[in-house]
XYZ file of C-alpha atoms in Angstrom:
688
model
C -0.003 -0.377 0.048
C 1.361 3.265 -1.134
C 0.142 6.856 -0.589
C -0.548 8.347 2.599
C -2.662 6.249 5.295
C -6.056 7.774 7.434
C -5.915 6.500 11.198
C -9.049 5.634 12.979
C -8.309 4.953 17.353
C -10.069 4.016 19.807
C -7.186 3.109 23.083
C -5.878 -0.518 21.638
C -8.352 -0.686 18.599
C -7.340 0.676 15.647
C -7.862 1.197 11.876
C -5.670 1.920 9.039
C -6.680 2.636 4.967
C -5.694 4.409 2.428
C -7.189 7.218 1.497
C -10.321 5.243 -0.416
C -11.170 4.334 3.272
C -10.206 0.830 1.405
C -7.178 -1.905 3.163
C -4.844 -4.343 0.703
C -2.029 -5.050 3.307
C 0.771 -7.293 3.308
C 2.530 -9.385 6.145
C 4.633 -5.966 6.467
C 2.812 -3.693 6.396
C 0.891 -2.194 9.807
C -2.835 -0.972 7.620
C -5.661 -3.061 8.322
C -8.042 -3.816 11.751
C -5.926 -4.104 14.952
C -7.312 -4.815 18.577
C -5.412 -6.464 21.131
C -2.140 -6.922 19.329
C -3.807 -9.060 16.261
C -4.781 -7.877 13.036
C -8.630 -8.820 12.148
C -8.944 -7.321 8.718
C -6.502 -7.250 5.769
C -8.361 -6.623 2.888
C -10.962 -4.501 2.917
C -11.683 -3.163 -0.883
C -14.971 -1.559 -2.179
C -15.508 -1.613 -5.668
C -18.442 -0.103 -8.180
C -19.302 -2.142 -11.057
C -15.982 -3.951 -10.673
C -13.473 -0.844 -10.877
C -11.743 0.524 -7.926
C -12.438 4.030 -6.687
C -10.524 7.753 -6.844
C -10.854 9.720 -3.514
C -11.635 13.216 -3.396
C -11.150 13.719 0.579
C -11.247 12.712 3.912
C -12.609 14.465 6.537
C -10.791 12.955 10.009
C -13.885 13.979 11.551
C -13.118 12.869 15.156
C -10.173 10.753 16.293
C -12.085 7.146 16.006
C -14.315 8.733 13.185
C -13.711 9.392 9.324
C -15.656 9.910 6.430
C -13.972 9.256 2.902
C -15.669 11.283 0.481
C -15.309 9.055 -3.732
C -16.108 8.780 -7.058
C -15.595 6.057 -9.959
C -12.751 6.019 -11.814
C -12.564 9.047 -14.060
C -8.790 8.784 -15.995
C -6.164 11.607 -15.341
C -8.294 14.152 -16.442
C -11.639 14.473 -14.155
C -15.190 14.609 -15.967
C -17.847 15.295 -14.208
C -19.537 11.861 -12.386
C -22.892 10.919 -12.022
C -21.921 8.392 -8.954
C -20.335 9.282 -5.830
C -19.598 6.925 -2.395
C -19.578 8.439 0.778
C -17.918 6.066 3.106
C -18.339 7.257 7.093
C -16.325 5.257 9.666
C -16.044 4.671 13.397
C -14.110 2.521 15.017
C -15.145 0.506 17.976
C -14.966 -3.743 19.049
C -14.052 -3.414 15.224
C -15.449 -0.262 12.807
C -19.006 0.301 12.143
C -18.815 1.522 8.555
C -21.583 3.331 6.478
C -21.843 3.240 2.813
C -23.703 5.643 0.756
C -23.742 6.055 -3.005
C -25.175 9.235 -4.721
C -26.842 8.678 -8.060
C -26.259 12.662 -9.614
C -28.083 11.341 -12.920
C -31.681 12.571 -13.526
C -32.167 8.862 -14.937
C -31.409 5.614 -12.810
C -28.584 3.391 -12.690
C -28.377 -0.262 -11.885
C -24.821 -0.820 -9.746
C -22.933 -4.070 -8.351
C -21.596 -3.266 -5.391
C -18.808 -5.199 -3.923
C -17.099 -5.311 -0.797
C -13.804 -8.532 -1.234
C -13.090 -8.916 2.996
C -10.180 -10.846 4.329
C -7.892 -11.132 7.608
C -4.485 -12.798 7.676
C -4.877 -12.228 11.613
C -1.415 -11.015 11.924
C 0.011 -11.316 15.319
C 1.624 -7.220 15.760
C 4.703 -9.155 16.198
C 4.364 -10.953 12.901
C 3.764 -7.549 11.215
C 6.680 -6.033 12.483
C 9.126 -8.646 12.160
C 7.540 -10.570 8.591
C 6.547 -13.871 10.641
C 4.631 -16.879 9.192
C 0.974 -17.995 11.055
C 1.630 -21.546 12.524
C -2.647 -22.092 12.253
C -5.571 -22.467 10.319
C -8.174 -19.805 9.463
C -11.720 -20.522 8.080
C -13.899 -18.558 6.614
C -17.809 -19.097 5.423
C -21.196 -18.076 6.074
C -23.431 -18.115 9.176
C -26.894 -16.072 9.773
C -26.548 -14.293 6.887
C -23.274 -12.831 7.890
C -19.273 -13.359 6.683
C -17.009 -15.670 9.171
C -13.356 -15.048 9.258
C -11.236 -17.504 11.227
C -8.238 -18.162 12.988
C -7.301 -21.343 15.493
C -4.140 -22.316 16.743
C -4.663 -25.036 19.833
C -6.317 -22.689 22.045
C -5.911 -19.604 20.150
C -8.357 -18.493 18.679
C -9.464 -14.672 16.547
C -13.232 -13.849 14.665
C -13.606 -11.227 12.402
C -17.859 -11.023 11.878
C -18.609 -9.013 8.759
C -22.802 -8.189 8.566
C -24.850 -5.566 6.328
C -27.927 -3.835 6.902
C -28.922 -3.832 3.807
C -29.730 -7.737 1.273
C -26.771 -9.131 -0.096
C -24.850 -12.058 -1.636
C -22.116 -13.097 0.595
C -19.827 -15.449 -0.459
C -16.147 -16.810 1.740
C -14.152 -13.436 0.342
C -16.701 -10.967 0.642
C -20.260 -9.382 -0.039
C -21.524 -8.000 -3.139
C -24.961 -6.100 -3.476
C -27.263 -5.286 -6.011
C -28.598 -1.635 -5.801
C -30.658 -0.194 -8.213
C -31.134 3.817 -7.830
C -33.650 6.407 -8.893
C -32.621 9.307 -10.760
C -31.360 12.355 -8.080
C -31.768 9.231 -5.238
C -29.011 7.120 -3.057
C -28.572 4.271 -0.856
C -27.036 3.050 1.539
C -25.993 0.102 4.002
C -24.492 -0.198 7.113
C -21.625 -2.390 7.211
C -20.047 -3.786 10.755
C -16.829 -5.889 11.133
C -16.797 -7.278 14.570
C -13.574 -8.419 16.992
C -13.925 -11.843 19.225
C -11.536 -13.941 21.153
C -12.408 -17.781 22.000
C -11.115 -20.888 20.158
C -13.281 -24.632 20.075
C -15.766 -22.625 18.363
C -16.705 -20.510 21.779
C -15.798 -16.785 20.854
C -16.941 -13.451 23.267
C -18.888 -11.489 21.337
C -19.506 -7.916 22.071
C -23.610 -6.884 22.630
C -24.766 -3.798 21.140
C -27.830 -3.018 18.421
C -27.206 -1.448 15.373
C -27.808 1.853 16.750
C -25.336 1.968 19.458
C -23.050 0.954 17.429
C -23.336 3.278 14.542
C -23.950 7.036 16.496
C -20.846 6.097 18.605
C -22.200 8.008 21.925
C -20.642 6.772 24.675
C -16.978 7.562 22.693
C -18.486 11.421 22.004
C -20.037 11.899 24.990
C -16.187 10.469 26.835
C -13.941 12.936 24.939
C -16.234 15.900 25.430
C -16.485 14.763 29.228
C -12.194 15.031 28.546
C -11.742 18.161 27.006
C -14.437 19.918 29.173
C -11.804 18.506 32.295
C -9.008 19.902 31.510
C -7.685 23.090 32.216
C -8.656 26.047 30.028
C -6.002 27.534 27.496
C -5.435 31.344 26.601
C -3.239 32.266 24.676
C -2.255 35.483 21.902
C -0.175 32.127 20.187
C -2.577 31.030 18.693
C -0.406 27.760 16.724
C 0.067 26.704 20.992
C -3.448 26.365 20.963
C -4.068 24.464 17.989
C -1.604 22.247 19.855
C -2.424 21.937 23.151
C -6.173 21.393 21.696
C -3.985 18.585 19.269
C -2.585 16.834 22.247
C -5.780 16.802 24.526
C -7.977 14.703 21.827
C -4.729 13.393 20.987
C -4.411 11.204 24.446
C -7.514 10.964 24.811
C -7.347 9.067 21.369
C -4.562 6.935 23.444
C -5.756 5.991 26.538
C -5.999 1.835 26.885
C -8.057 -0.144 30.103
C -5.572 -2.985 30.503
C -8.433 -5.540 32.128
C -6.405 -4.919 35.324
C -7.799 -2.189 36.039
C -11.471 -2.354 35.714
C -12.452 0.641 33.360
C -10.190 3.134 34.235
C -7.603 4.444 31.669
C -4.076 5.018 30.894
C -1.847 5.747 28.254
C -0.818 3.663 25.634
C 2.420 4.313 24.169
C 1.519 4.917 20.241
C 0.343 4.127 16.372
C 0.628 1.384 15.259
C 2.993 -0.551 17.234
C 2.818 -0.267 20.790
C -1.139 0.291 21.365
C -0.634 -1.082 24.930
C 0.477 -0.937 28.166
C 4.414 -0.023 28.576
C 5.742 0.675 31.641
C 8.410 3.848 31.217
C 5.971 5.378 28.129
C 2.663 4.966 30.051
C 4.773 6.937 33.956
C 6.443 9.714 31.212
C 3.500 10.492 29.765
C 1.504 10.755 33.156
C 3.991 12.545 34.656
C 3.851 14.781 31.198
C 0.221 15.054 32.117
C -0.023 15.232 35.428
C -0.965 19.438 35.902
C -4.022 18.589 33.144
C -5.087 14.933 33.882
C -3.691 13.357 37.337
C -6.478 10.260 36.666
C -3.763 8.788 33.963
C -1.669 8.554 36.608
C -3.270 6.574 39.566
C -4.533 4.140 37.149
C -0.884 3.524 35.560
C 0.592 3.025 39.300
C -2.956 0.796 40.054
C -1.355 -1.411 36.954
C 2.080 -1.260 37.012
C 2.067 -2.155 40.537
C -0.223 -4.793 39.923
C 1.414 -6.551 37.309
C 5.206 -5.893 39.595
C 7.400 -8.476 39.237
C 7.374 -11.058 41.587
C 9.722 -13.862 41.184
C 13.067 -14.551 38.923
C 12.538 -15.643 35.317
C 14.759 -15.044 32.869
C 12.230 -15.468 29.904
C 10.838 -12.398 30.797
C 13.821 -10.454 32.355
C 11.283 -10.473 35.706
C 12.737 -10.194 38.759
C 11.102 -9.211 42.247
C 9.945 -5.282 42.769
C 10.903 -4.669 39.021
C 7.939 -3.036 37.196
C 6.989 -3.930 33.671
C 8.301 -2.936 30.701
C 5.114 -3.502 27.603
C 2.083 -5.778 28.230
C 1.017 -7.982 24.992
C -1.824 -10.633 24.098
C -0.989 -12.032 20.558
C -0.775 -14.935 19.669
C 3.094 -15.451 19.831
C 3.145 -14.625 23.636
C -0.168 -16.780 24.259
C 2.409 -19.399 22.390
C 5.248 -18.267 24.909
C 7.476 -17.180 21.274
C 7.851 -13.808 22.751
C 8.568 -13.251 26.367
C 5.277 -10.361 26.693
C 2.912 -11.482 29.037
C 4.312 -9.514 30.566
C 8.008 -8.122 29.709
C 10.622 -6.402 31.891
C 13.160 -5.700 30.716
C 13.845 -2.140 30.838
C 15.887 -0.541 34.047
C 14.241 2.484 33.942
C 10.020 2.417 34.675
C 11.413 0.601 38.290
C 12.958 3.481 39.813
C 10.344 6.230 38.193
C 6.795 3.659 39.534
C 8.072 5.794 42.426
C 8.566 9.131 40.919
C 5.533 9.453 39.504
C 3.979 8.342 42.999
C 5.339 10.726 44.823
C 4.906 13.357 42.044
C 1.473 12.207 41.641
C 0.864 12.749 45.969
C 2.763 16.286 45.389
C -0.007 17.638 43.224
C -2.807 16.028 44.750
C -3.122 14.925 48.062
C -4.316 11.682 47.456
C -1.910 9.416 50.824
C -4.492 7.186 50.588
C -2.868 5.498 47.229
C 0.193 6.259 48.533
C 0.302 4.214 51.775
C -1.816 1.566 49.374
C 0.798 0.863 46.813
C 3.905 1.241 49.859
C 4.154 -2.726 49.484
C 5.077 -1.577 46.071
C 7.227 1.096 46.869
C 9.043 -0.473 49.069
C 9.476 -3.757 46.804
C 9.992 -0.811 43.940
C 13.165 0.934 45.656
C 14.342 -3.009 46.853
C 14.979 -3.468 43.954
C 17.164 -0.819 42.970
C 19.986 -2.063 45.472
C 19.354 -5.837 44.748
C 18.548 -6.897 41.822
C 19.610 -3.661 39.608
C 23.598 -3.604 41.185
C 24.973 -6.630 38.599
C 27.982 -4.893 39.275
C 28.257 -4.322 43.327
C 28.855 -1.112 42.537
C 25.985 0.512 44.031
C 24.716 1.551 40.425
C 22.089 0.403 38.163
C 23.557 -1.892 35.302
C 21.693 -4.081 33.158
C 22.687 -7.242 30.768
C 19.447 -8.853 29.502
C 18.992 -13.227 30.850
C 16.810 -13.606 27.721
C 19.511 -13.832 24.778
C 16.982 -14.884 21.952
C 14.201 -12.082 22.575
C 14.886 -10.632 24.577
C 15.643 -5.465 24.531
C 19.308 -5.943 24.653
C 19.276 -2.012 25.151
C 17.110 -1.374 28.582
C 17.072 2.144 28.958
C 15.000 4.429 26.836
C 17.661 5.477 24.006
C 16.834 1.234 23.117
C 18.148 1.079 19.787
C 20.828 -1.148 18.809
C 23.820 1.490 18.450
C 22.622 4.506 20.734
C 24.823 3.857 23.755
C 28.723 4.230 22.323
C 31.588 5.997 22.990
C 32.154 9.279 21.543
C 34.414 7.430 18.743
C 30.972 5.451 17.622
C 32.281 2.122 19.572
C 30.104 -0.018 21.299
C 30.664 -1.263 24.850
C 29.510 -4.774 25.802
C 26.992 -5.719 29.079
C 26.145 -4.745 31.702
C 26.218 -1.487 30.873
C 25.471 2.137 33.398
C 23.389 4.512 31.327
C 23.260 7.797 33.346
C 20.352 8.896 33.727
C 19.993 5.181 35.260
C 21.460 6.360 37.904
C 20.195 9.856 38.346
C 16.294 7.874 38.515
C 17.659 6.356 40.895
C 18.941 9.312 42.974
C 15.328 11.310 42.744
C 13.452 7.670 43.412
C 15.784 7.553 46.796
C 14.951 11.067 47.562
C 11.621 10.630 46.616
C 11.223 7.565 48.290
C 12.823 8.734 51.231
C 9.567 11.783 51.664
C 6.829 9.464 51.313
C 8.149 6.964 54.251
C 8.684 10.134 56.367
C 5.303 11.869 55.896
C 3.026 9.228 54.559
C 4.171 5.709 55.884
C 5.688 7.611 59.601
C 9.166 5.769 58.836
C 11.420 7.659 59.945
C 14.249 5.483 60.128
C 13.793 4.162 56.582
C 13.663 7.474 55.486
C 17.009 8.131 57.274
C 18.642 5.224 55.500
C 16.828 6.339 52.086
C 19.007 9.714 52.520
C 22.432 8.750 53.075
C 21.727 6.072 49.986
C 21.003 9.234 47.954
C 23.758 11.536 49.504
C 26.505 8.978 48.953
C 25.035 7.983 44.633
C 25.469 11.708 44.095
C 28.786 11.884 45.249
C 30.011 8.700 43.916
C 28.256 9.469 40.440
C 29.633 13.461 39.689
C 32.820 11.390 40.675
C 32.673 8.624 38.510
C 30.650 10.354 35.120
C 31.884 13.451 35.195
C 34.421 13.857 32.204
C 36.637 15.948 33.113
C 38.229 17.287 30.259
C 35.155 17.581 27.745
C 33.055 19.011 31.482
C 30.095 16.965 31.341
C 28.440 13.674 31.987
C 29.685 10.411 30.736
C 26.771 8.504 28.380
C 27.656 5.107 31.130
C 29.973 3.348 32.477
C 31.299 0.047 31.006
C 32.277 -3.059 32.612
C 35.540 -2.345 33.017
C 33.868 1.436 35.352
C 35.543 3.249 32.524
C 33.674 6.217 31.154
C 31.337 6.043 28.064
C 32.076 9.280 27.024
C 30.256 10.345 23.558
C 27.611 13.278 24.981
C 23.957 13.173 24.195
C 20.999 14.498 25.423
C 20.942 11.882 28.527
C 22.599 15.228 30.260
C 19.036 17.112 30.548
C 17.188 13.832 32.747
C 20.168 14.663 35.304
C 19.375 17.442 35.406
C 15.375 16.696 36.032
C 16.557 13.821 38.632
C 18.016 16.052 40.781
C 21.199 14.284 40.735
C 23.545 16.713 39.365
C 25.870 18.796 41.752
C 25.383 22.237 41.582
C 29.238 23.366 40.569
C 28.468 21.371 37.123
C 25.053 22.360 36.157
C 26.115 25.731 34.653
C 28.133 23.863 31.905
C 26.171 20.824 31.451
C 23.556 23.806 30.527
C 26.526 25.095 27.717
C 26.443 22.353 26.425
C 22.937 20.932 25.831
C 22.072 24.792 24.783
C 25.025 24.905 22.807
C 25.519 24.005 18.532
C 26.826 20.566 19.051
C 23.431 19.971 20.599
C 20.683 22.269 20.070
C 19.638 22.415 16.312
C 17.919 25.220 17.040
C 14.377 22.950 16.975
C 15.269 20.847 19.947
C 17.752 19.257 21.551
C 19.630 15.996 19.462
C 19.646 12.846 21.165
C 23.342 12.494 19.924
C 25.848 15.342 19.734
C 27.165 16.447 16.370
C 30.678 15.451 16.076
C 30.405 12.477 17.582
C 31.471 8.882 15.925
C 27.955 7.581 15.520
C 25.887 11.045 14.880
C 23.038 10.827 12.332
C 20.626 13.807 12.032
C 18.295 11.144 10.810
C 19.473 7.981 13.716
C 17.097 6.839 15.599
C 19.039 7.415 18.703
C 21.758 8.705 17.514
C 21.388 12.723 16.557
C 17.128 12.510 16.021
C 15.231 15.399 18.174
C 13.007 13.313 20.693
C 10.610 16.041 21.932
C 9.331 13.784 24.967
C 12.983 14.247 26.042
C 13.011 18.543 24.882
C 9.926 18.511 27.201
C 11.949 16.672 30.313
C 15.094 18.571 29.690
C 13.278 21.942 29.719
C 11.648 20.865 32.912
C 15.159 20.086 34.145
C 16.864 23.121 33.632
C 14.094 24.796 35.526
C 14.962 22.619 38.382
C 18.600 23.940 38.701
C 17.365 28.107 38.247
C 17.652 27.914 34.335
C 14.367 29.864 33.780
C 15.282 31.090 29.933
C 16.957 28.358 28.531
C 14.115 26.350 29.260
C 12.101 29.180 27.430
C 14.171 28.933 24.724
C 13.774 24.985 24.446
C 10.284 25.163 24.810
C 10.243 27.294 21.485
C 12.164 25.289 19.548
C 9.423 22.526 19.919
C 6.422 24.574 19.487
C 7.757 25.617 16.487
C 8.486 22.146 15.063
C 4.215 21.017 16.060
C 3.072 24.484 13.703
C 5.421 22.299 11.271
C 2.959 19.299 11.852
C 0.044 20.663 12.356
C 0.328 20.874 16.235
C 0.663 16.629 16.727
C 4.031 16.264 17.811
C 5.834 13.160 16.426
C 7.872 10.321 17.965
C 11.269 11.914 16.543
C 12.818 14.041 13.476
C 15.981 15.368 12.084
C 18.663 16.329 13.679
C 19.105 19.148 11.014
C 20.384 22.457 12.341
C 17.385 25.120 11.734
C 20.027 26.923 9.815
C 19.956 24.196 7.118
C 16.665 23.477 7.436
C 13.321 26.217 7.301
C 11.390 23.217 8.710
C 11.722 19.906 10.758
C 12.250 16.996 8.693
C 10.241 14.124 9.009
C 12.276 11.210 10.550
C 10.540 7.943 7.998
C 9.234 5.542 11.156
C 8.324 7.566 14.028
C 5.009 6.738 15.956
C 2.337 9.298 15.586
C 0.495 9.975 17.617
C 2.808 8.749 20.051
C 1.839 9.695 23.790
C 4.687 10.988 25.116
C 5.050 13.387 22.160
C 1.426 14.075 22.711
C 2.436 14.840 26.412
C 5.029 17.320 25.612
C 3.401 20.346 25.177
C 1.502 19.667 28.510
C 5.148 19.607 30.091
C 6.213 22.280 28.294
C 3.194 24.725 29.604
C 4.413 23.713 32.513
C 8.011 24.556 32.361
C 7.129 27.812 30.640
C 4.472 28.749 34.066
C 6.152 27.063 36.537
C 4.021 25.376 37.483
C 5.445 23.416 41.146
C 3.438 21.926 44.299
C 4.432 23.447 46.883
C 2.069 21.322 50.147
C -1.348 23.289 49.623
C -0.048 25.665 46.770
C 0.472 26.353 43.126
C 3.194 28.360 43.007
C 3.570 30.059 39.507
C 6.808 31.301 38.451
C 7.036 32.119 34.198
C 9.304 32.645 31.986
C 7.940 32.366 28.678
C 9.797 32.554 25.484
C 9.919 35.682 23.015
C 7.150 34.325 20.696
C 4.769 34.252 23.312
C 3.632 37.372 24.833
C 0.484 35.716 27.079
C -0.848 32.576 28.651
C -3.213 31.983 31.233
C -4.123 28.081 31.913
C -7.242 28.131 34.009
C -8.751 25.557 35.933
C -5.529 23.330 37.056
C -6.507 20.638 39.205
C -4.679 19.389 42.395
C -4.805 19.178 45.889
C -5.501 23.180 45.814
C -8.798 22.465 43.907
C -9.023 24.385 40.960
C -6.782 27.667 40.040
C -5.388 29.682 37.629
C -1.996 30.581 36.498
C -0.843 34.137 34.328
C 1.635 34.402 32.617
C 3.211 37.486 30.003
C 6.320 38.178 27.286
C 9.231 39.489 28.454
C 9.729 42.184 30.634
C 6.493 42.303 32.433
C 6.422 38.245 33.806
C 4.442 38.075 36.389
C 4.632 35.182 39.428
C 2.348 34.857 42.153
C 1.276 32.095 44.702
C -2.120 30.639 42.812
C -4.871 31.061 45.129
C -8.296 28.605 44.986
C -10.844 30.198 43.836
C -14.541 30.446 45.623
């Protein structure tokens, strides 16, 4: 399939098609109808009198609904069409499509309308890795419906297709003999329903056709979501567009895993990552805390429920470890992939404690902190008892599942992301610098929770001593003295992996950087080797593996920049944080308000627009959350006991910024800021 693709989604159910609304997928093509990591529809092609249609336009009505406007083929020169076709599609438990054909002629017309349908039932990993199926397929007509089915032992997936208009149904699709009078139209409703089961027993959703067509619950849910979020006022129209897009995309990415009883957390991103990821869900929840704190609560509960409880080499599981990824597809069911769940990341566990503390600071929800005390203590124990593979007080990672486990278990998880200045790759285990920052932050925050809420001052004292010792050793062992920045990692011999990277910004966010070193670190981050003008590159120009369109070796990641901006604010570098916000928000305007997972690291003096990274996920959760965190950093929002401190520093491009009805332990408050020379800071007070 070539050309632009169009997506509608709801949680981890999504449809990807071409501009005609057709699906014509291959084993390696991420198009089709997907749900719970399986492709339920790989072919969905509409023809009229045996001919494919030509697209006129596509309306993205909502994230869950699109409308395709089509005409029969007219060749290279357009001739006024006597027929037009409208396909209105909404995703749900599968999708509903309203197909309408309009006859614009003064004479009646007889047509043969055909929908060809099929499914390869590919596991998402099979699509991504081009793997073949091992089960058996069947298709047939049952009770006036086309039923497509795939079964392998106890694993089964089913797609049922039905129509409201009379149709001839065969094993490969539906045919309609249509008569349309002059200046008239013909309509049918098509329902594609997904189900899971085996042995002929399948669990199918229950609804009537009217409910499915109108999608009332999804529309009301989006209205409530937008209505509950803080209201943005600004003289920057592009910022308002970006903010609205972020809220809508975050709503689209909401995912309700069975363990949380209908509540939602953010799935990671379309198309490959529409499921629960520990790291991604935590980072996105942190970004969204001032706007939608309920995401953080659900994320904490879900990750706590799935926390590791044993040593399992296949899943890289340890007691106390927070999961990396949860999958529901065929390969996971048959343990050909370890994602049930898979625990191979080294950062989600300390970040779990960071999120728990930040959530309480914003919401005052001590009840949840008490409920998750055991999980938080287990996470803190994991840092010392299981993550310290070298016995020197640092977090290290090395996969135990050599076949299907992740090699790099930090957020820069591609194969070549961790390299020396000269481009060589270190061996394993590896101790990347940001992991130590997260561990330090987790101990500091864990001490606060232990002292104030768990009423365990001895544990708090112990954590504070550990954090102070970690900070001292880290600033000695990771500091590249001749370059005056922190090394990316330590290798197995304790030597520095000495490339200059954006990870230095995460160190500022964690608070592990000694104040005497912070100014030099900030100077590097905003210097020409790292800062492109649009944002901070993952790897600095001049490093051995630098590539402006390499996944983690020179691209700009919006999420990365948002946490760097937060870190700069924490150390008092307000203007530098505003400079990052300006670059990323300028880039967002070129992407129509939807920041991608990553974009090219080319300098702004080289290109007048940010260069797209070819395989970036979009929408992607932590990119969607980036404008939200940048709003926090620009306004300088910081919870201080029962109040919200506002200490703004705006980019030159924004003269006025107001965020109204910010939720938190203080109720709802407003924050205002004016441009440079007119900065206003105040302690926000709850309105009556």
